[in-house]
């Protein structure tokens, strides 16, 4: 079975799907990367939040697309990009990133990349947009596209 790309606004997510998305994120970021941080940050259910994921009967990969507005100018933030350990090296991050960027059009998009992934995000047109910083023991760098 091939993975199906799905997306939903926060308000359209059913509880079981939201649970599966959050479970994958906790499995990757909290358990695998051994990073105790507040995964439930209050942004998953905002009216302007979209969730994208790949599903083959289970969630294989996911990301969160947030809409931001500064001085009336709309931009976007991609975050919580992760792929299940058993599903890596299959191009799933690329599928999700292309789908998210198709949603944002020519608007500015920001993300905070784990430092070792800067090259991967650069392939999507992102450039470093600030100094490297430590986020709960994992080095990150802000990046911007557009």
JSON list of C-alpha atoms in Angstrom, two decimals:
[
{"chain": "A", "resi": 1, "resn": "UNK", "atom": "CA", "xyz": [0.00, 0.00, 0.00]},
{"chain": "A", "resi": 2, "resn": "UNK", "atom": "CA", "xyz": [1.38, 3.43, -0.87]},
{"chain": "A", "resi": 3, "resn": "UNK", "atom": "CA", "xyz": [1.24, 6.35, 1.51]},
{"chain": "A", "resi": 4, "resn": "UNK", "atom": "CA", "xyz": [-1.61, 8.79, 0.92]},
{"chain": "A", "resi": 5, "resn": "UNK", "atom": "CA", "xyz": [-1.01, 12.50, 1.43]},
{"chain": "A", "resi": 6, "resn": "UNK", "atom": "CA", "xyz": [-3.63, 13.99, 3.72]},
{"chain": "A", "resi": 7, "resn": "UNK", "atom": "CA", "xyz": [-4.15, 17.41, 5.18]},
{"chain": "A", "resi": 8, "resn": "UNK", "atom": "CA", "xyz": [-6.68, 19.06, 7.42]},
{"chain": "A", "resi": 9, "resn": "UNK", "atom": "CA", "xyz": [-7.30, 22.33, 9.18]},
{"chain": "A", "resi": 10, "resn": "UNK", "atom": "CA", "xyz": [-7.05, 21.93, 12.93]},
{"chain": "A", "resi": 11, "resn": "UNK", "atom": "CA", "xyz": [-10.83, 22.21, 13.37]},
{"chain": "A", "resi": 12, "resn": "UNK", "atom": "CA", "xyz": [-11.40, 19.38, 10.90]},
{"chain": "A", "resi": 13, "resn": "UNK", "atom": "CA", "xyz": [-9.17, 16.84, 12.62]},
{"chain": "A", "resi": 14, "resn": "UNK", "atom": "CA", "xyz": [-10.93, 14.08, 14.49]},
{"chain": "A", "resi": 15, "resn": "UNK", "atom": "CA", "xyz": [-9.54, 13.14, 17.90]},
{"chain": "A", "resi": 16, "resn": "UNK", "atom": "CA", "xyz": [-8.11, 9.80, 16.72]},
{"chain": "A", "resi": 17, "resn": "UNK", "atom": "CA", "xyz": [-6.14, 11.40, 13.88]},
{"chain": "A", "resi": 18, "resn": "UNK", "atom": "CA", "xyz": [-4.82, 14.20, 16.07]},
{"chain": "A", "resi": 19, "resn": "UNK", "atom": "CA", "xyz": [-3.74, 11.57, 18.60]},
{"chain": "A", "resi": 20, "resn": "UNK", "atom": "CA", "xyz": [-1.84, 9.63, 15.90]},
{"chain": "A", "resi": 21, "resn": "UNK", "atom": "CA", "xyz": [-0.07, 12.79, 14.70]},
{"chain": "A", "resi": 22, "resn": "UNK", "atom": "CA", "xyz": [0.92, 13.79, 18.21]},
{"chain": "A", "resi": 23, "resn": "UNK", "atom": "CA", "xyz": [2.00, 10.24, 19.01]},
{"chain": "A", "resi": 24, "resn": "UNK", "atom": "CA", "xyz": [4.43, 10.20, 16.07]},
{"chain": "A", "resi": 25, "resn": "UNK", "atom": "CA", "xyz": [5.86, 13.56, 17.09]},
{"chain": "A", "resi": 26, "resn": "UNK", "atom": "CA", "xyz": [6.36, 12.40, 20.68]},
{"chain": "A", "resi": 27, "resn": "UNK", "atom": "CA", "xyz": [7.92, 9.13, 19.46]},
{"chain": "A", "resi": 28, "resn": "UNK", "atom": "CA", "xyz": [10.43, 11.03, 17.31]},
{"chain": "A", "resi": 29, "resn": "UNK", "atom": "CA", "xyz": [11.18, 14.22, 19.22]},
{"chain": "A", "resi": 30, "resn": "UNK", "atom": "CA", "xyz": [10.71, 13.25, 22.85]},
{"chain": "A", "resi": 31, "resn": "UNK", "atom": "CA", "xyz": [11.56, 9.54, 22.90]},
{"chain": "A", "resi": 32, "resn": "UNK", "atom": "CA", "xyz": [13.98, 8.95, 20.00]},
{"chain": "A", "resi": 33, "resn": "UNK", "atom": "CA", "xyz": [15.80, 12.29, 20.28]},
{"chain": "A", "resi": 34, "resn": "UNK", "atom": "CA", "xyz": [15.59, 12.19, 24.09]},
{"chain": "A", "resi": 35, "resn": "UNK", "atom": "CA", "xyz": [14.34, 15.75, 24.26]},
{"chain": "A", "resi": 36, "resn": "UNK", "atom": "CA", "xyz": [11.90, 16.52, 27.03]},
{"chain": "A", "resi": 37, "resn": "UNK", "atom": "CA", "xyz": [10.05, 19.62, 25.87]},
{"chain": "A", "resi": 38, "resn": "UNK", "atom": "CA", "xyz": [6.44, 20.88, 25.83]},
{"chain": "A", "resi": 39, "resn": "UNK", "atom": "CA", "xyz": [5.21, 19.12, 22.66]},
{"chain": "A", "resi": 40, "resn": "UNK", "atom": "CA", "xyz": [1.66, 20.31, 23.34]},
{"chain": "A", "resi": 41, "resn": "UNK", "atom": "CA", "xyz": [2.30, 24.01, 22.83]},
{"chain": "A", "resi": 42, "resn": "UNK", "atom": "CA", "xyz": [-1.26, 25.17, 22.17]},
{"chain": "A", "resi": 43, "resn": "UNK", "atom": "CA", "xyz": [-0.73, 25.78, 18.45]},
{"chain": "A", "resi": 44, "resn": "UNK", "atom": "CA", "xyz": [-2.03, 22.47, 17.06]},
{"chain": "A", "resi": 45, "resn": "UNK", "atom": "CA", "xyz": [-5.67, 23.49, 17.40]},
{"chain": "A", "resi": 46, "resn": "UNK", "atom": "CA", "xyz": [-5.48, 27.13, 16.28]},
{"chain": "A", "resi": 47, "resn": "UNK", "atom": "CA", "xyz": [-7.99, 27.96, 13.55]},
{"chain": "A", "resi": 48, "resn": "UNK", "atom": "CA", "xyz": [-5.19, 28.84, 11.11]},
{"chain": "A", "resi": 49, "resn": "UNK", "atom": "CA", "xyz": [-3.15, 25.67, 11.69]},
{"chain": "A", "resi": 50, "resn": "UNK", "atom": "CA", "xyz": [-3.00, 22.98, 9.02]},
{"chain": "A", "resi": 51, "resn": "UNK", "atom": "CA", "xyz": [-1.67, 19.50, 9.53]},
{"chain": "A", "resi": 52, "resn": "UNK", "atom": "CA", "xyz": [-0.21, 17.48, 6.67]},
{"chain": "A", "resi": 53, "resn": "UNK", "atom": "CA", "xyz": [0.64, 13.80, 6.95]},
{"chain": "A", "resi": 54, "resn": "UNK", "atom": "CA", "xyz": [1.31, 10.63, 5.02]},
{"chain": "A", "resi": 55, "resn": "UNK", "atom": "CA", "xyz": [-0.86, 7.69, 5.92]},
{"chain": "A", "resi": 56, "resn": "UNK", "atom": "CA", "xyz": [-0.78, 4.04, 4.93]},
{"chain": "A", "resi": 57, "resn": "UNK", "atom": "CA", "xyz": [-3.17, 2.94, 7.65]},
{"chain": "A", "resi": 58, "resn": "UNK", "atom": "CA", "xyz": [-0.82, 4.55, 10.17]},
{"chain": "A", "resi": 59, "resn": "UNK", "atom": "CA", "xyz": [0.84, 7.95, 10.25]},
{"chain": "A", "resi": 60, "resn": "UNK", "atom": "CA", "xyz": [4.26, 7.67, 8.59]},
{"chain": "A", "resi": 61, "resn": "UNK", "atom": "CA", "xyz": [5.26, 11.33, 8.49]},
{"chain": "A", "resi": 62, "resn": "UNK", "atom": "CA", "xyz": [3.81, 14.68, 9.43]},
{"chain": "A", "resi": 63, "resn": "UNK", "atom": "CA", "xyz": [4.36, 18.41, 9.57]},
{"chain": "A", "resi": 64, "resn": "UNK", "atom": "CA", "xyz": [2.46, 21.39, 10.88]},
{"chain": "A", "resi": 65, "resn": "UNK", "atom": "CA", "xyz": [1.84, 24.55, 8.85]},
{"chain": "A", "resi": 66, "resn": "UNK", "atom": "CA", "xyz": [1.09, 27.66, 10.90]},
{"chain": "A", "resi": 67, "resn": "UNK", "atom": "CA", "xyz": [-0.19, 30.93, 9.53]},
{"chain": "A", "resi": 68, "resn": "UNK", "atom": "CA", "xyz": [1.42, 33.99, 11.07]},
{"chain": "A", "resi": 69, "resn": "UNK", "atom": "CA", "xyz": [0.66, 37.67, 10.61]},
{"chain": "A", "resi": 70, "resn": "UNK", "atom": "CA", "xyz": [3.03, 40.50, 11.39]},
{"chain": "A", "resi": 71, "resn": "UNK", "atom": "CA", "xyz": [1.79, 44.05, 10.76]},
{"chain": "A", "resi": 72, "resn": "UNK", "atom": "CA", "xyz": [-0.99, 42.65, 8.59]},
{"chain": "A", "resi": 73, "resn": "UNK", "atom": "CA", "xyz": [1.39, 40.68, 6.35]},
{"chain": "A", "resi": 74, "resn": "UNK", "atom": "CA", "xyz": [0.61, 36.96, 6.25]},
{"chain": "A", "resi": 75, "resn": "UNK", "atom": "CA", "xyz": [3.50, 34.51, 6.36]},
{"chain": "A", "resi": 76, "resn": "UNK", "atom": "CA", "xyz": [3.80, 30.86, 7.33]},
{"chain": "A", "resi": 77, "resn": "UNK", "atom": "CA", "xyz": [5.82, 28.66, 9.63]},
{"chain": "A", "resi": 78, "resn": "UNK", "atom": "CA", "xyz": [6.55, 25.00, 9.00]},
{"chain": "A", "resi": 79, "resn": "UNK", "atom": "CA", "xyz": [7.30, 22.94, 12.06]},
{"chain": "A", "resi": 80, "resn": "UNK", "atom": "CA", "xyz": [7.17, 19.57, 13.73]},
{"chain": "A", "resi": 81, "resn": "UNK", "atom": "CA", "xyz": [8.47, 17.86, 10.58]},
{"chain": "A", "resi": 82, "resn": "UNK", "atom": "CA", "xyz": [9.08, 14.22, 11.36]},
{"chain": "A", "resi": 83, "resn": "UNK", "atom": "CA", "xyz": [9.08, 10.75, 9.83]},
{"chain": "A", "resi": 84, "resn": "UNK", "atom": "CA", "xyz": [8.64, 7.47, 11.68]},
{"chain": "A", "resi": 85, "resn": "UNK", "atom": "CA", "xyz": [11.95, 5.67, 12.06]},
{"chain": "A", "resi": 86, "resn": "UNK", "atom": "CA", "xyz": [10.63, 2.69, 10.06]},
{"chain": "A", "resi": 87, "resn": "UNK", "atom": "CA", "xyz": [9.59, 4.96, 7.16]},
{"chain": "A", "resi": 88, "resn": "UNK", "atom": "CA", "xyz": [12.73, 7.03, 6.60]},
{"chain": "A", "resi": 89, "resn": "UNK", "atom": "CA", "xyz": [14.67, 7.29, 3.34]},
{"chain": "A", "resi": 90, "resn": "UNK", "atom": "CA", "xyz": [11.51, 7.03, 1.21]},
{"chain": "A", "resi": 91, "resn": "UNK", "atom": "CA", "xyz": [11.15, 10.68, 0.21]},
{"chain": "A", "resi": 92, "resn": "UNK", "atom": "CA", "xyz": [8.33, 11.38, 2.65]},
{"chain": "A", "resi": 93, "resn": "UNK", "atom": "CA", "xyz": [9.81, 14.63, 3.94]},
{"chain": "A", "resi": 94, "resn": "UNK", "atom": "CA", "xyz": [10.07, 15.87, 0.35]},
{"chain": "A", "resi": 95, "resn": "UNK", "atom": "CA", "xyz": [6.43, 15.00, -0.35]},
{"chain": "A", "resi": 96, "resn": "UNK", "atom": "CA", "xyz": [5.26, 16.83, 2.76]},
{"chain": "A", "resi": 97, "resn": "UNK", "atom": "CA", "xyz": [7.45, 19.88, 2.18]},
{"chain": "A", "resi": 98, "resn": "UNK", "atom": "CA", "xyz": [6.33, 20.25, -1.44]},
{"chain": "A", "resi": 99, "resn": "UNK", "atom": "CA", "xyz": [2.69, 19.98, -0.40]},
{"chain": "A", "resi": 100, "resn": "UNK", "atom": "CA", "xyz": [3.13, 22.57, 2.35]},
{"chain": "A", "resi": 101, "resn": "UNK", "atom": "CA", "xyz": [4.97, 24.98, 0.06]},
{"chain": "A", "resi": 102, "resn": "UNK", "atom": "CA", "xyz": [2.23, 24.60, -2.55]},
{"chain": "A", "resi": 103, "resn": "UNK", "atom": "CA", "xyz": [-0.19, 25.85, 0.10]},
{"chain": "A", "resi": 104, "resn": "UNK", "atom": "CA", "xyz": [1.91, 28.93, 0.91]},
{"chain": "A", "resi": 105, "resn": "UNK", "atom": "CA", "xyz": [2.45, 30.17, -2.64]},
{"chain": "A", "resi": 106, "resn": "UNK", "atom": "CA", "xyz": [4.86, 33.09, -2.81]},
{"chain": "A", "resi": 107, "resn": "UNK", "atom": "CA", "xyz": [4.42, 34.10, 0.84]},
{"chain": "A", "resi": 108, "resn": "UNK", "atom": "CA", "xyz": [7.36, 34.10, 3.24]},
{"chain": "A", "resi": 109, "resn": "UNK", "atom": "CA", "xyz": [7.83, 30.79, 5.03]},
{"chain": "A", "resi": 110, "resn": "UNK", "atom": "CA", "xyz": [9.99, 30.31, 8.11]},
{"chain": "A", "resi": 111, "resn": "UNK", "atom": "CA", "xyz": [11.15, 27.25, 9.99]},
{"chain": "A", "resi": 112, "resn": "UNK", "atom": "CA", "xyz": [13.60, 26.37, 12.72]},
{"chain": "A", "resi": 113, "resn": "UNK", "atom": "CA", "xyz": [15.78, 23.56, 11.38]},
{"chain": "A", "resi": 114, "resn": "UNK", "atom": "CA", "xyz": [17.85, 21.17, 13.38]},
{"chain": "A", "resi": 115, "resn": "UNK", "atom": "CA", "xyz": [21.33, 22.30, 12.34]},
{"chain": "A", "resi": 116, "resn": "UNK", "atom": "CA", "xyz": [22.28, 19.04, 10.65]},
{"chain": "A", "resi": 117, "resn": "UNK", "atom": "CA", "xyz": [19.25, 19.42, 8.34]},
{"chain": "A", "resi": 118, "resn": "UNK", "atom": "CA", "xyz": [20.09, 22.86, 6.93]},
{"chain": "A", "resi": 119, "resn": "UNK", "atom": "CA", "xyz": [21.22, 21.34, 3.62]},
{"chain": "A", "resi": 120, "resn": "UNK", "atom": "CA", "xyz": [17.99, 19.41, 3.23]},
{"chain": "A", "resi": 121, "resn": "UNK", "atom": "CA", "xyz": [15.85, 22.52, 3.74]},
{"chain": "A", "resi": 122, "resn": "UNK", "atom": "CA", "xyz": [18.10, 24.53, 1.41]},
{"chain": "A", "resi": 123, "resn": "UNK", "atom": "CA", "xyz": [16.93, 22.21, -1.39]},
{"chain": "A", "resi": 124, "resn": "UNK", "atom": "CA", "xyz": [13.47, 23.77, -0.93]},
{"chain": "A", "resi": 125, "resn": "UNK", "atom": "CA", "xyz": [14.80, 27.32, -1.20]},
{"chain": "A", "resi": 126, "resn": "UNK", "atom": "CA", "xyz": [15.32, 28.05, 2.49]},
{"chain": "A", "resi": 127, "resn": "UNK", "atom": "CA", "xyz": [18.31, 30.10, 3.63]},
{"chain": "A", "resi": 128, "resn": "UNK", "atom": "CA", "xyz": [19.73, 30.63, 7.10]},
{"chain": "A", "resi": 129, "resn": "UNK", "atom": "CA", "xyz": [18.08, 33.67, 8.69]},
{"chain": "A", "resi": 130, "resn": "UNK", "atom": "CA", "xyz": [19.83, 34.07, 12.03]},
{"chain": "A", "resi": 131, "resn": "UNK", "atom": "CA", "xyz": [22.36, 32.60, 14.41]},
{"chain": "A", "resi": 132, "resn": "UNK", "atom": "CA", "xyz": [22.42, 28.97, 15.51]},
{"chain": "A", "resi": 133, "resn": "UNK", "atom": "CA", "xyz": [20.88, 28.32, 18.92]},
{"chain": "A", "resi": 134, "resn": "UNK", "atom": "CA", "xyz": [20.38, 25.49, 21.39]},
{"chain": "A", "resi": 135, "resn": "UNK", "atom": "CA", "xyz": [16.78, 24.33, 21.70]},
{"chain": "A", "resi": 136, "resn": "UNK", "atom": "CA", "xyz": [16.48, 21.80, 24.52]},
{"chain": "A", "resi": 137, "resn": "UNK", "atom": "CA", "xyz": [19.92, 20.35, 23.81]},
{"chain": "A", "resi": 138, "resn": "UNK", "atom": "CA", "xyz": [19.57, 20.19, 20.01]},
{"chain": "A", "resi": 139, "resn": "UNK", "atom": "CA", "xyz": [21.23, 22.85, 17.88]},
{"chain": "A", "resi": 140, "resn": "UNK", "atom": "CA", "xyz": [18.84, 24.69, 15.53]},
{"chain": "A", "resi": 141, "resn": "UNK", "atom": "CA", "xyz": [19.06, 27.49, 13.03]},
{"chain": "A", "resi": 142, "resn": "UNK", "atom": "CA", "xyz": [16.26, 29.79, 11.84]},
{"chain": "A", "resi": 143, "resn": "UNK", "atom": "CA", "xyz": [15.61, 29.58, 8.10]},
{"chain": "A", "resi": 144, "resn": "UNK", "atom": "CA", "xyz": [13.48, 31.56, 5.68]},
{"chain": "A", "resi": 145, "resn": "UNK", "atom": "CA", "xyz": [12.12, 31.20, 2.18]},
{"chain": "A", "resi": 146, "resn": "UNK", "atom": "CA", "xyz": [10.77, 34.20, 0.30]}
]
